[in-house]
Short mmCIF file of C-alpha atoms in Angstrom, two decimals:
data_model
loop_
_atom_site.label_atom_id
_atom_site.label_comp_id
_atom_site.label_asym_id
_atom_site.label_seq_id
_atom_site.Cartn_x
_atom_site.Cartn_y
_atom_site.Cartn_z
CA UNK A 460 -28.11 -10.13 -11.32
CA UNK A 461 -27.44 -7.72 -8.50
CA UNK A 462 -29.95 -6.90 -5.83
CA UNK A 463 -30.20 -4.31 -3.09
CA UNK A 464 -33.13 -4.67 -0.72
CA UNK A 465 -34.37 -2.07 1.76
CA UNK A 466 -30.98 -0.44 2.00
CA UNK A 467 -30.94 2.60 4.24
CA UNK A 468 -27.94 4.54 5.41
CA UNK A 469 -27.59 7.20 8.05
CA UNK A 470 -24.46 9.22 8.72
CA UNK A 471 -24.83 10.94 12.07
CA UNK A 472 -28.32 12.45 12.08
CA UNK A 473 -28.46 12.75 8.30
CA UNK A 474 -30.16 10.09 6.20
CA UNK A 475 -28.07 9.57 3.07
CA UNK A 476 -30.19 6.81 1.59
CA UNK A 477 -33.82 5.98 2.38
CA UNK A 478 -35.26 2.52 1.93
CA UNK A 479 -34.11 1.49 -1.52
CA UNK A 480 -35.09 -1.67 -3.38
CA UNK A 481 -33.21 -2.25 -6.59
CA UNK A 482 -32.68 -5.17 -8.90
CA UNK A 483 -30.36 -4.92 -11.86
CA UNK A 484 -30.49 -7.59 -14.57
CA UNK A 485 -27.74 -8.66 -16.95
CA UNK A 486 -28.04 -6.72 -20.19
CA UNK A 487 -29.19 -3.52 -18.53
CA UNK A 488 -27.33 -0.22 -18.74
CA UNK A 489 -28.64 1.80 -15.80
CA UNK A 490 -27.85 5.50 -15.45
CA UNK A 491 -28.10 7.05 -11.98
CA UNK A 492 -28.84 10.77 -12.27
CA UNK A 493 -29.60 13.48 -9.77
CA UNK A 494 -28.35 16.74 -8.27
CA UNK A 495 -25.05 17.07 -6.43
CA UNK A 496 -25.25 15.50 -3.01
CA UNK A 497 -28.34 13.45 -3.90
CA UNK A 498 -26.66 10.21 -2.82
CA UNK A 499 -25.71 8.84 -6.26
CA UNK A 500 -22.20 7.75 -5.29
CA UNK A 501 -23.46 6.39 -1.97
CA UNK A 502 -26.04 4.28 -3.80
CA UNK A 503 -23.33 2.95 -6.09
CA UNK A 504 -21.17 2.07 -3.06
CA UNK A 505 -24.14 0.31 -1.51
CA UNK A 506 -24.59 -1.71 -4.71
CA UNK A 507 -20.87 -2.57 -4.58
CA UNK A 508 -21.32 -3.87 -1.02
CA UNK A 509 -18.86 -1.34 0.35
CA UNK A 510 -21.16 0.25 2.94
CA UNK A 511 -21.78 -1.25 6.35
CA UNK A 512 -24.85 -3.47 6.25
CA UNK A 513 -24.79 -4.04 2.49
CA UNK A 514 -24.12 -7.57 1.20
CA UNK A 515 -20.52 -8.06 0.01
CA UNK A 516 -20.09 -8.86 -3.69
CA UNK A 517 -17.93 -11.46 -5.38
CA UNK A 518 -14.95 -9.35 -6.60
CA UNK A 519 -14.58 -11.60 -9.67
CA UNK A 520 -18.12 -10.81 -10.82
CA UNK A 521 -18.52 -7.18 -9.80
CA UNK A 522 -16.10 -4.37 -10.70
CA UNK A 523 -16.35 -0.99 -8.99
CA UNK A 524 -14.67 2.20 -10.24
CA UNK A 525 -14.96 5.21 -7.91
CA UNK A 526 -15.06 8.84 -8.94
CA UNK A 527 -11.43 9.79 -8.32
CA UNK A 528 -8.82 8.54 -10.74
CA UNK A 529 -5.75 8.55 -8.55
CA UNK A 530 -3.09 5.99 -7.71
CA UNK A 531 -0.83 6.37 -4.69
CA UNK A 532 2.14 5.19 -6.75
CA UNK A 533 3.35 6.01 -10.25
CA UNK A 534 2.50 2.61 -11.70
CA UNK A 535 2.13 2.17 -15.47
CA UNK A 536 -1.21 1.99 -17.30
CA UNK A 537 -0.53 -1.70 -18.00
CA UNK A 538 0.18 -2.42 -14.33
CA UNK A 539 -2.98 -0.56 -13.36
CA UNK A 540 -5.11 -2.62 -15.74
CA UNK A 541 -3.42 -5.77 -14.41
CA UNK A 542 -4.82 -4.92 -10.93
CA UNK A 543 -8.15 -6.00 -12.40
CA UNK A 544 -6.83 -9.57 -12.34
CA UNK A 545 -6.27 -9.51 -8.55
CA UNK A 546 -9.69 -11.03 -7.74
CA UNK A 547 -8.85 -13.98 -10.02
CA UNK A 548 -5.42 -14.37 -8.45
CA UNK A 549 -3.71 -14.61 -11.84
CA UNK A 550 -1.73 -12.24 -14.05
CA UNK A 551 -3.38 -13.28 -17.31
CA UNK A 552 -2.26 -11.01 -20.14
CA UNK A 553 -5.04 -11.56 -22.77
CA UNK A 554 -7.92 -10.00 -20.78
CA UNK A 555 -5.67 -7.06 -19.87
CA UNK A 556 -4.68 -6.50 -23.51
CA UNK A 557 -8.32 -6.68 -24.56
CA UNK A 558 -9.33 -4.20 -21.84
CA UNK A 559 -6.63 -1.71 -22.85
CA UNK A 560 -7.75 -2.01 -26.48
CA UNK A 561 -11.43 -1.56 -25.64
CA UNK A 562 -10.71 1.58 -23.63
CA UNK A 563 -8.43 2.96 -26.35
CA UNK A 564 -5.28 3.27 -24.25
CA UNK A 565 -3.20 0.33 -25.49
CA UNK A 566 -0.48 2.70 -26.79
CA UNK A 567 -0.06 4.12 -23.26
CA UNK A 568 0.53 0.69 -21.70
CA UNK A 569 4.04 1.51 -20.47
CA UNK A 570 3.38 5.13 -19.50
CA UNK A 571 3.09 6.04 -15.85
CA UNK A 572 -0.41 6.86 -14.65
CA UNK A 573 0.80 10.18 -13.15
CA UNK A 574 2.27 11.30 -16.50
CA UNK A 575 -0.96 11.13 -18.56
CA UNK A 576 -4.01 13.39 -18.77
CA UNK A 577 -7.02 13.10 -16.47
CA UNK A 578 -9.14 11.68 -19.29
CA UNK A 579 -6.55 9.07 -20.14
CA UNK A 580 -6.24 8.13 -16.46
CA UNK A 581 -10.03 7.72 -16.34
CA UNK A 582 -9.86 5.31 -19.27
CA UNK A 583 -7.07 3.39 -17.52
CA UNK A 584 -9.28 3.00 -14.43
CA UNK A 585 -12.06 1.71 -16.68
CA UNK A 586 -9.63 -0.71 -18.34
CA UNK A 587 -8.86 -2.09 -14.89
CA UNK A 588 -12.57 -2.93 -14.48
CA UNK A 589 -12.77 -4.53 -17.95
CA UNK A 590 -9.67 -6.64 -17.19
CA UNK A 591 -11.62 -8.34 -14.38
CA UNK A 592 -14.17 -9.55 -16.96
CA UNK A 593 -17.01 -9.02 -14.49
CA UNK A 594 -20.71 -9.70 -14.86
CA UNK A 595 -21.53 -6.29 -13.36
CA UNK A 596 -19.85 -2.90 -13.79
CA UNK A 597 -20.44 -0.20 -11.14
CA UNK A 598 -18.95 3.04 -12.45
CA UNK A 599 -18.95 6.46 -10.80
CA UNK A 600 -18.86 9.15 -13.50
CA UNK A 601 -16.84 7.22 -16.08
CA UNK A 602 -17.12 10.10 -18.54
CA UNK A 603 -15.89 12.90 -16.27
CA UNK A 604 -12.66 14.50 -17.58
CA UNK A 605 -13.29 13.12 -21.09
CA UNK A 606 -13.59 15.23 -24.24
CA UNK A 607 -16.93 15.02 -26.12
CA UNK A 608 -15.73 12.44 -28.65
CA UNK A 609 -14.28 10.25 -25.89
CA UNK A 610 -17.50 10.60 -23.88
CA UNK A 611 -19.48 9.15 -26.77
CA UNK A 612 -16.88 6.43 -27.35
CA UNK A 613 -16.93 5.29 -23.71
CA UNK A 614 -20.73 5.47 -23.44
CA UNK A 615 -21.09 3.47 -26.67
CA UNK A 616 -18.63 0.90 -25.26
CA UNK A 617 -20.62 0.61 -22.01
CA UNK A 618 -23.93 0.33 -23.81
CA UNK A 619 -22.49 -2.38 -26.12
CA UNK A 620 -21.06 -4.17 -23.07
CA UNK A 621 -24.53 -4.26 -21.54
CA UNK A 622 -26.12 -5.49 -24.76
CA UNK A 623 -23.51 -8.28 -24.79
CA UNK A 624 -24.94 -9.51 -21.50
CA UNK A 625 -23.19 -7.68 -18.64
CA UNK A 626 -24.93 -5.39 -16.21
CA UNK A 627 -23.71 -1.77 -16.22
CA UNK A 628 -24.64 0.81 -13.58
CA UNK A 629 -23.17 4.26 -13.93
CA UNK A 630 -23.49 7.57 -12.19
CA UNK A 631 -23.63 10.23 -14.87
CA UNK A 632 -24.30 13.97 -14.83
CA UNK A 633 -24.76 14.48 -18.56
CA UNK A 634 -28.46 13.73 -19.05
CA UNK A 635 -28.16 13.77 -22.84
CA UNK A 636 -25.59 10.97 -22.64
CA UNK A 637 -27.76 9.06 -20.18
CA UNK A 638 -30.89 9.31 -22.34
CA UNK A 639 -28.99 8.38 -25.49
CA UNK A 640 -27.07 5.35 -24.21
CA UNK A 641 -28.73 3.96 -21.07
CA UNK A 642 -31.59 1.47 -21.13
CA UNK A 643 -32.91 2.51 -17.75
CA UNK A 644 -32.64 5.70 -15.70
CA UNK A 645 -32.76 6.19 -11.97
CA UNK A 646 -33.42 9.74 -10.79
CA UNK A 647 -32.52 10.20 -7.16
CA UNK A 648 -32.72 13.20 -4.89
CA UNK A 649 -32.07 13.48 -1.16
CA UNK A 650 -31.44 9.75 -0.92
CA UNK A 651 -34.76 8.76 -2.47
CA UNK A 652 -35.52 7.18 -5.82
CA UNK A 653 -37.87 9.57 -7.66
CA UNK A 654 -37.94 7.66 -10.94
CA UNK A 655 -36.85 4.21 -12.06
CA UNK A 656 -37.94 3.78 -15.65
CA UNK A 657 -36.88 4.30 -19.27
CA UNK A 658 -34.75 7.39 -19.91
CA UNK A 659 -37.54 9.03 -21.95
CA UNK A 660 -40.03 8.64 -19.13
CA UNK A 661 -37.52 9.66 -16.47
CA UNK A 662 -36.39 12.84 -18.21
CA UNK A 663 -39.35 15.07 -17.13
CA UNK A 664 -38.85 13.94 -13.53
CA UNK A 665 -35.13 14.70 -13.77
CA UNK A 666 -35.96 18.13 -15.17
CA UNK A 667 -38.28 18.83 -12.23
CA UNK A 668 -35.66 17.58 -9.84
CA UNK A 669 -33.02 19.98 -11.26
CA UNK A 670 -35.57 22.83 -11.54
CA UNK A 671 -34.87 23.23 -15.28
CA UNK A 672 -37.42 23.45 -18.10
CA UNK A 673 -37.67 20.53 -20.50
CA UNK A 674 -37.77 21.36 -24.22
CA UNK A 675 -35.97 21.31 -27.55
CA UNK A 676 -32.69 23.19 -27.84
CA UNK A 677 -32.59 25.39 -31.00
CA UNK A 678 -28.85 26.07 -30.52
CA UNK A 679 -26.47 24.20 -32.87
CA UNK A 680 -24.68 21.40 -30.98
CA UNK A 681 -22.26 18.53 -31.44
CA UNK A 682 -23.97 15.31 -32.44
CA UNK A 683 -22.86 11.80 -31.61
CA UNK A 684 -20.75 10.07 -34.26
CA UNK B 1378 18.62 -7.49 -11.13
CA UNK B 1379 17.80 -10.08 -8.44
CA UNK B 1380 20.78 -12.15 -9.58
CA UNK B 1381 23.14 -9.18 -9.43
CA UNK B 1382 21.96 -8.41 -5.90
CA UNK B 1383 22.40 -12.02 -4.82
CA UNK B 1384 25.95 -11.89 -6.19
CA UNK B 1385 26.64 -8.66 -4.30
CA UNK B 1386 25.34 -10.24 -1.11
CA UNK B 1387 27.58 -13.29 -1.59
CA UNK B 1388 30.60 -11.01 -2.09
CA UNK B 1389 29.78 -8.92 0.99
CA UNK B 1390 29.19 -12.10 2.98
CA UNK B 1391 32.68 -13.42 2.20
CA UNK B 1392 34.21 -10.01 2.95
CA UNK B 1393 32.28 -10.04 6.22
CA UNK B 1394 33.86 -13.33 7.21
CA UNK B 1395 37.33 -12.03 6.34
CA UNK B 1396 37.14 -8.64 8.10
CA UNK B 1397 37.44 -8.22 11.85
CA UNK B 1398 38.86 -6.19 14.67
CA UNK B 1399 42.31 -7.71 14.13
CA UNK B 1400 42.45 -6.83 10.48
CA UNK B 1401 41.67 -8.38 7.14
CA UNK B 1402 42.49 -12.01 6.47
CA UNK B 1403 41.69 -15.62 7.25
CA UNK B 1404 41.79 -16.10 11.03
CA UNK B 1405 41.32 -19.05 13.34
CA UNK B 1406 38.15 -21.02 12.39
CA UNK B 1407 36.87 -20.48 15.92
CA UNK B 1408 36.82 -16.71 15.34
CA UNK B 1409 34.91 -17.20 12.10
CA UNK B 1410 32.37 -19.49 13.71
CA UNK B 1411 31.92 -17.69 17.05
CA UNK B 1412 32.23 -14.04 16.03
CA UNK B 1413 32.15 -13.25 12.34
CA UNK B 1414 29.64 -15.80 11.07
CA UNK B 1415 26.86 -14.87 13.54
CA UNK B 1416 27.54 -11.20 13.01
CA UNK B 1417 27.49 -11.46 9.22
CA UNK B 1418 24.41 -13.68 9.18
CA UNK B 1419 22.63 -11.32 11.58
CA UNK B 1420 23.42 -8.35 9.31
CA UNK B 1421 22.00 -10.32 6.39
CA UNK B 1422 18.80 -11.32 8.17
CA UNK B 1423 18.14 -8.07 10.01
CA UNK B 1424 18.94 -5.98 6.92
CA UNK B 1425 16.62 -8.10 4.80
CA UNK B 1426 13.87 -7.79 7.39
CA UNK B 1427 14.31 -4.02 7.59
CA UNK B 1428 14.35 -3.51 3.81
CA UNK B 1429 11.26 -5.67 3.34
CA UNK B 1430 9.45 -4.03 6.27
CA UNK B 1431 10.13 -0.60 4.79
CA UNK B 1432 8.75 -1.57 1.38
CA UNK B 1433 5.64 -3.15 2.91
CA UNK B 1434 5.01 -0.26 5.33
CA UNK B 1435 5.32 2.31 2.55
CA UNK B 1436 2.90 0.30 0.41
CA UNK B 1437 0.40 -0.40 3.19
CA UNK B 1438 0.33 3.20 4.43
CA UNK B 1439 0.69 4.63 0.91
CA UNK B 1440 3.34 6.94 2.24
CA UNK B 1441 6.90 7.10 0.90
CA UNK B 1442 8.15 8.24 4.32
CA UNK B 1443 6.97 5.16 6.21
CA UNK B 1444 9.74 3.21 7.93
CA UNK B 1445 9.90 1.10 11.08
CA UNK B 1446 12.46 3.47 12.59
CA UNK B 1447 10.77 6.75 11.70
CA UNK B 1448 7.37 5.46 12.82
CA UNK B 1449 8.65 4.40 16.24
CA UNK B 1450 8.17 0.65 15.76
CA UNK B 1451 11.90 -0.05 16.08
CA UNK B 1452 12.08 2.23 19.15
CA UNK B 1453 9.26 0.32 20.82
CA UNK B 1454 11.02 -2.95 19.96
CA UNK B 1455 14.24 -1.70 21.57
CA UNK B 1456 12.29 -0.65 24.66
CA UNK B 1457 10.70 -4.09 24.92
CA UNK B 1458 14.09 -5.78 24.60
CA UNK B 1459 15.70 -3.48 27.18
CA UNK B 1460 12.96 -4.23 29.71
CA UNK B 1461 13.44 -8.01 29.39
CA UNK B 1462 17.24 -7.72 29.28
CA UNK B 1463 17.95 -5.41 32.21
CA UNK B 1464 15.38 -6.83 34.54
CA UNK B 1465 16.96 -10.26 34.24
CA UNK B 1466 14.00 -11.86 32.49
CA UNK B 1467 16.04 -12.92 29.48
CA UNK B 1468 18.74 -14.29 31.80
CA UNK B 1469 16.27 -16.78 33.20
CA UNK B 1470 14.62 -17.44 29.84
CA UNK B 1471 16.67 -16.52 26.75
CA UNK B 1472 13.81 -16.31 24.19
CA UNK B 1473 12.31 -13.53 26.33
CA UNK B 1474 14.71 -11.11 24.62
CA UNK B 1475 13.32 -11.40 21.08
CA UNK B 1476 9.84 -11.86 22.55
CA UNK B 1477 10.20 -8.55 24.39
CA UNK B 1478 11.32 -6.90 21.16
CA UNK B 1479 8.41 -8.36 19.22
CA UNK B 1480 5.86 -7.35 21.86
CA UNK B 1481 7.29 -3.83 21.87
CA UNK B 1482 7.14 -3.70 18.07
CA UNK B 1483 3.58 -5.03 18.09
CA UNK B 1484 2.57 -2.25 20.49
CA UNK B 1485 4.25 0.29 18.19
CA UNK B 1486 2.40 -1.19 15.18
CA UNK B 1487 -0.92 -1.14 17.05
CA UNK B 1488 -0.45 2.54 17.90
CA UNK B 1489 0.29 3.20 14.27
CA UNK B 1490 -2.70 1.26 12.92
CA UNK B 1491 -4.92 3.22 15.32
CA UNK B 1492 -3.44 6.45 13.98
CA UNK B 1493 -3.76 5.16 10.39
CA UNK B 1494 -7.43 4.39 10.97
CA UNK B 1495 -8.02 8.05 11.70
CA UNK B 1496 -5.75 9.63 9.15
CA UNK B 1497 -4.63 7.04 6.60
CA UNK B 1498 -1.47 7.87 4.68
CA UNK B 1499 -1.49 11.54 5.69
CA UNK B 1500 1.25 13.63 7.28
CA UNK B 1501 -0.40 13.24 10.69
CA UNK B 1502 0.49 9.55 10.53
CA UNK B 1503 4.19 10.40 10.26
CA UNK B 1504 3.80 12.95 13.07
CA UNK B 1505 2.18 10.28 15.25
CA UNK B 1506 5.06 7.95 14.42
CA UNK B 1507 7.65 10.56 15.32
CA UNK B 1508 5.87 11.11 18.64
CA UNK B 1509 5.78 7.34 19.37
CA UNK B 1510 9.46 7.18 18.45
CA UNK B 1511 10.36 10.01 20.86
CA UNK B 1512 8.36 8.43 23.69
CA UNK B 1513 10.02 5.05 23.10
CA UNK B 1514 13.51 6.60 23.09
CA UNK B 1515 12.85 8.51 26.34
CA UNK B 1516 11.37 5.48 28.11
CA UNK B 1517 14.31 3.40 26.93
CA UNK B 1518 16.74 5.89 28.49
CA UNK B 1519 14.69 5.92 31.69
CA UNK B 1520 14.60 2.12 31.80
CA UNK B 1521 18.37 1.90 31.38
CA UNK B 1522 19.03 4.57 34.02
CA UNK B 1523 16.76 2.84 36.53
CA UNK B 1524 18.17 -0.61 35.83
CA UNK B 1525 20.91 -1.90 38.15
CA UNK B 1526 23.58 -1.27 35.55
CA UNK B 1527 26.82 0.74 35.78
CA UNK B 1528 27.19 1.21 32.03
CA UNK B 1529 23.84 2.83 31.38
CA UNK B 1530 25.12 5.61 29.13
CA UNK B 1531 27.11 3.30 26.87
CA UNK B 1532 24.15 0.94 26.73
CA UNK B 1533 21.76 3.73 25.76
CA UNK B 1534 23.86 4.53 22.69
CA UNK B 1535 23.90 0.83 21.79
CA UNK B 1536 20.12 0.47 21.92
CA UNK B 1537 19.41 3.77 20.19
CA UNK B 1538 22.05 3.52 17.48
CA UNK B 1539 22.28 -0.24 17.08
CA UNK B 1540 25.23 -2.50 16.51
CA UNK B 1541 26.22 -6.08 15.77
CA UNK B 1542 29.54 -6.22 17.64
CA UNK B 1543 29.96 -9.25 19.94
CA UNK B 1544 26.74 -10.91 18.79
CA UNK B 1545 26.93 -14.66 19.21
CA UNK B 1546 25.39 -17.79 17.74
CA UNK B 1547 22.83 -17.60 20.57
CA UNK B 1548 21.68 -14.20 19.31
CA UNK B 1549 21.44 -15.65 15.82
CA UNK B 1550 19.40 -18.61 17.05
CA UNK B 1551 17.05 -16.26 18.92
CA UNK B 1552 16.50 -13.75 16.15
CA UNK B 1553 16.55 -15.85 12.97
CA UNK B 1554 13.26 -17.80 13.33
CA UNK B 1555 11.01 -14.78 13.98
CA UNK B 1556 12.73 -12.71 11.28
CA UNK B 1557 12.26 -15.47 8.72
CA UNK B 1558 8.63 -16.01 9.80
CA UNK B 1559 7.99 -12.25 9.62
CA UNK B 1560 9.52 -12.05 6.16
CA UNK B 1561 7.31 -14.92 5.00
CA UNK B 1562 4.23 -13.02 6.21
CA UNK B 1563 5.39 -9.75 4.64
CA UNK B 1564 6.24 -11.29 1.27
CA UNK B 1565 2.62 -12.44 0.98
CA UNK B 1566 1.16 -8.94 1.38
CA UNK B 1567 1.99 -8.02 -2.26
CA UNK B 1568 -1.51 -8.26 -3.81
CA UNK B 1569 -3.07 -6.39 -0.89
CA UNK B 1570 -0.50 -3.59 -1.25
CA UNK B 1571 -1.10 -3.35 -5.01
CA UNK B 1572 -4.85 -3.12 -4.48
CA UNK B 1573 -4.37 -0.36 -1.89
CA UNK B 1574 -2.60 1.80 -4.48
CA UNK B 1575 -6.07 2.72 -5.78
CA UNK B 1576 -7.49 3.47 -2.33
CA UNK B 1577 -9.28 1.55 0.37
CA UNK B 1578 -12.63 1.30 -1.46
CA UNK B 1579 -11.15 -0.15 -4.62
CA UNK B 1580 -8.99 -2.51 -2.54
CA UNK B 1581 -12.13 -3.78 -0.79
CA UNK B 1582 -13.95 -4.13 -4.12
CA UNK B 1583 -11.00 -6.19 -5.41
CA UNK B 1584 -11.40 -8.55 -2.46
CA UNK B 1585 -8.38 -7.18 -0.56
CA UNK B 1586 -9.83 -5.13 2.31
CA UNK B 1587 -7.40 -2.72 3.96
CA UNK B 1588 -7.90 -4.27 7.41
CA UNK B 1589 -6.47 -7.64 6.38
CA UNK B 1590 -3.47 -6.00 4.71
CA UNK B 1591 -2.74 -3.82 7.75
CA UNK B 1592 -3.01 -6.81 10.10
CA UNK B 1593 -0.57 -8.89 8.04
CA UNK B 1594 1.76 -5.88 7.81
CA UNK B 1595 1.68 -5.33 11.58
CA UNK B 1596 2.31 -9.01 12.31
CA UNK B 1597 5.18 -9.30 9.84
CA UNK B 1598 6.83 -6.04 10.89
CA UNK B 1599 6.46 -6.90 14.59
CA UNK B 1600 8.20 -10.25 14.02
CA UNK B 1601 10.95 -9.07 11.67
CA UNK B 1602 11.73 -5.66 13.16
CA UNK B 1603 11.01 -6.69 16.76
CA UNK B 1604 13.37 -9.67 16.72
CA UNK B 1605 16.01 -7.68 14.83
CA UNK B 1606 15.94 -4.72 17.21
CA UNK B 1607 16.07 -7.08 20.20
CA UNK B 1608 19.55 -8.29 19.25
CA UNK B 1609 20.93 -5.34 17.29
CA UNK B 1610 19.24 -2.24 18.73
CA UNK B 1611 17.59 0.41 16.63
CA UNK B 1612 19.06 0.55 13.14
CA UNK B 1613 17.38 3.35 11.26
CA UNK B 1614 16.94 4.39 7.65
CA UNK B 1615 17.48 0.99 5.96
CA UNK B 1616 13.74 0.46 5.51
CA UNK B 1617 13.32 4.07 4.40
CA UNK B 1618 16.11 4.15 1.79
CA UNK B 1619 15.76 0.74 0.16
CA UNK B 1620 12.37 1.22 -1.59
CA UNK B 1621 13.47 4.65 -2.83
CA UNK B 1622 16.64 3.16 -4.31
CA UNK B 1623 14.64 0.45 -6.08
CA UNK B 1624 11.69 2.41 -7.50
CA UNK B 1625 13.67 4.05 -10.35
CA UNK B 1626 14.91 0.57 -11.35
CA UNK B 1627 11.81 -1.60 -10.88
CA UNK B 1628 8.87 0.80 -11.12
CA UNK B 1629 6.55 1.82 -8.32
CA UNK B 1630 4.17 -1.15 -8.09
CA UNK B 1631 4.45 -2.10 -4.38
CA UNK B 1632 4.42 -5.89 -4.84
CA UNK B 1633 7.16 -5.71 -7.47
CA UNK B 1634 9.51 -4.18 -4.88
CA UNK B 1635 9.20 -6.78 -2.12
CA UNK B 1636 11.75 -9.49 -3.10
CA UNK B 1637 14.27 -6.91 -4.28
CA UNK B 1638 13.80 -4.81 -1.12
CA UNK B 1639 14.64 -7.87 0.99
CA UNK B 1640 17.87 -8.47 -0.90
CA UNK B 1641 18.81 -4.77 -1.07
CA UNK B 1642 18.21 -4.35 2.68
CA UNK B 1643 20.44 -7.35 3.37
CA UNK B 1644 23.18 -6.01 1.07
CA UNK B 1645 22.95 -2.53 2.58
CA UNK B 1646 23.24 -3.68 6.18
CA UNK B 1647 26.05 -6.10 5.31
CA UNK B 1648 27.92 -3.21 3.68
CA UNK B 1649 27.22 -0.86 6.59
CA UNK B 1650 28.39 -3.46 9.11
CA UNK B 1651 31.50 -4.09 7.03
CA UNK B 1652 32.17 -0.35 7.05
CA UNK B 1653 31.68 -0.25 10.83
CA UNK B 1654 34.29 -3.01 11.21
CA UNK B 1655 36.72 -1.64 8.65
CA UNK B 1656 36.72 2.02 9.76
CA UNK B 1657 38.78 1.46 12.95
CA UNK B 1658 41.38 -0.28 10.74
CA UNK B 1659 41.58 2.72 8.42
CA UNK B 1660 41.06 5.66 10.78
CA UNK B 1661 42.41 6.34 14.27
CA UNK B 1662 39.15 5.42 16.03
CA UNK B 1663 39.13 4.06 19.57
CA UNK B 1664 36.23 1.73 18.76
CA UNK B 1665 33.78 0.85 16.03
CA UNK B 1666 31.27 3.49 15.00
CA UNK B 1667 27.73 2.36 15.80
CA UNK B 1668 25.88 0.68 12.95
CA UNK B 1669 22.95 3.08 13.23
CA UNK B 1670 25.38 5.99 12.81
CA UNK B 1671 26.51 4.65 9.46
CA UNK B 1672 22.99 3.86 8.17
CA UNK B 1673 21.82 7.30 9.35
CA UNK B 1674 24.72 8.99 7.53
CA UNK B 1675 23.61 7.16 4.38
CA UNK B 1676 19.89 7.64 4.94
CA UNK B 1677 19.53 11.21 6.17
CA UNK B 1678 20.84 12.88 2.98
CA UNK B 1679 18.42 10.73 0.98
CA UNK B 1680 15.57 11.82 3.25
CA UNK B 1681 16.48 15.44 2.52
CA UNK B 1682 16.49 14.69 -1.22
CA UNK B 1683 13.04 13.07 -1.04
CA UNK B 1684 11.70 16.01 0.95
CA UNK B 1685 13.06 18.53 -1.57
CA UNK B 1686 11.83 16.58 -4.58
CA UNK B 1687 8.30 16.16 -3.26
CA UNK B 1688 8.05 19.84 -2.30
CA UNK B 1689 5.55 21.73 -4.47
#
């Protein structure tokens, strides 16, 4: 379980997060949604214990993947995934192999991270988190840069991971993905939690928050596999 | 790879014992023991320390241009050594010489970490380093001119360009312990450097916060580069070149470079020192070229190549 109690954060004279009380249980897949600049990434950082005043997390039990997918050096996908073993202080190969398989990038193991596409790099960053074998995943937009099929594949993987007993918290912009795969949805705006409930119940609040009408789309569209 | 480098070092080491001002060959054992052995061992240790420091600095600052010389750490070390040497402090207390170098290097590192805190890994970090380097070189010249010393100009070139001529067993005894201790600290930074490849937030989430890595880097570099510069002056470019030579062979993961960078730095400085000793035998030179001249002649073209390759 991961807990965040009365977290508040101010940067200068701007309040980024207001008093937030959150508790995330194993088995939950929690989607954080909200407009740009609402404080989604900041909330995720607070959950990861990376902001001043937030409790530090055990790096073996909590894996954090930020929004950017960049490495300072041209390391290989396999080496990148192996970084997930740093908290354990070993270089165990089986969890790394499993992580690369799960994220569908095992064939790219020996390819440099700066020679693959943005979507593939995103999967490699996710594989790094899986290699840690954590109890809690904190992921900032894990489906950005991915094509529609890959978006569904990764969301299905995360949802299955949660059902298998891990906690998964992800920032996600695509509300249709969030409602389809998450078990719980947090709508935040201006650093405040507006909704913390099931995706179905949260959707009207999200719609209000974005200023968009809620309804059924008569346009033909791609469906999940 | 490691074995081949160890073999190369052994070969250069033997050549180092056999080459001297009088020519090539097996001289009096006293000459070996008093002159060539300390000089060769110093080249080995200082080169290893410089190569390792370069690899760790580049990893810690996530900048392929980082180097103790370019960032002014070596210049500050030379300044610290000059102050203790020419004001008679090291005459009264010999270990003051490497201590002065290490304190100077630590000040250089502290300035750098302050700059890194504001602009991590960016070009302004290198600019700050170049500025620190220029200040250290000017103060060093001032210190030597003010010191009661008739050979100030010759001494300035020694401290700025480096050299291992006439280094004794005493110099070896002074410099070896801190260099070895510094290398031990630096060799343990590997996991922290790897974690930093993905940025400071990920490093912290992996349990390797950037602060701890930068502190270990500063300590190790201050010991290894500070003690080295205190007995051999400022030898540039070794720390810059070595990681660039190794990346095509070993990949870019920072921790994977550290042992090899130590060996390659040692081999490179041994070879450069051998060249410095052999050149007067081959060319009509009045005296040995400075060691820093040779490493700069090797390193500067590589710097140009890196600059051109990384240009957009």
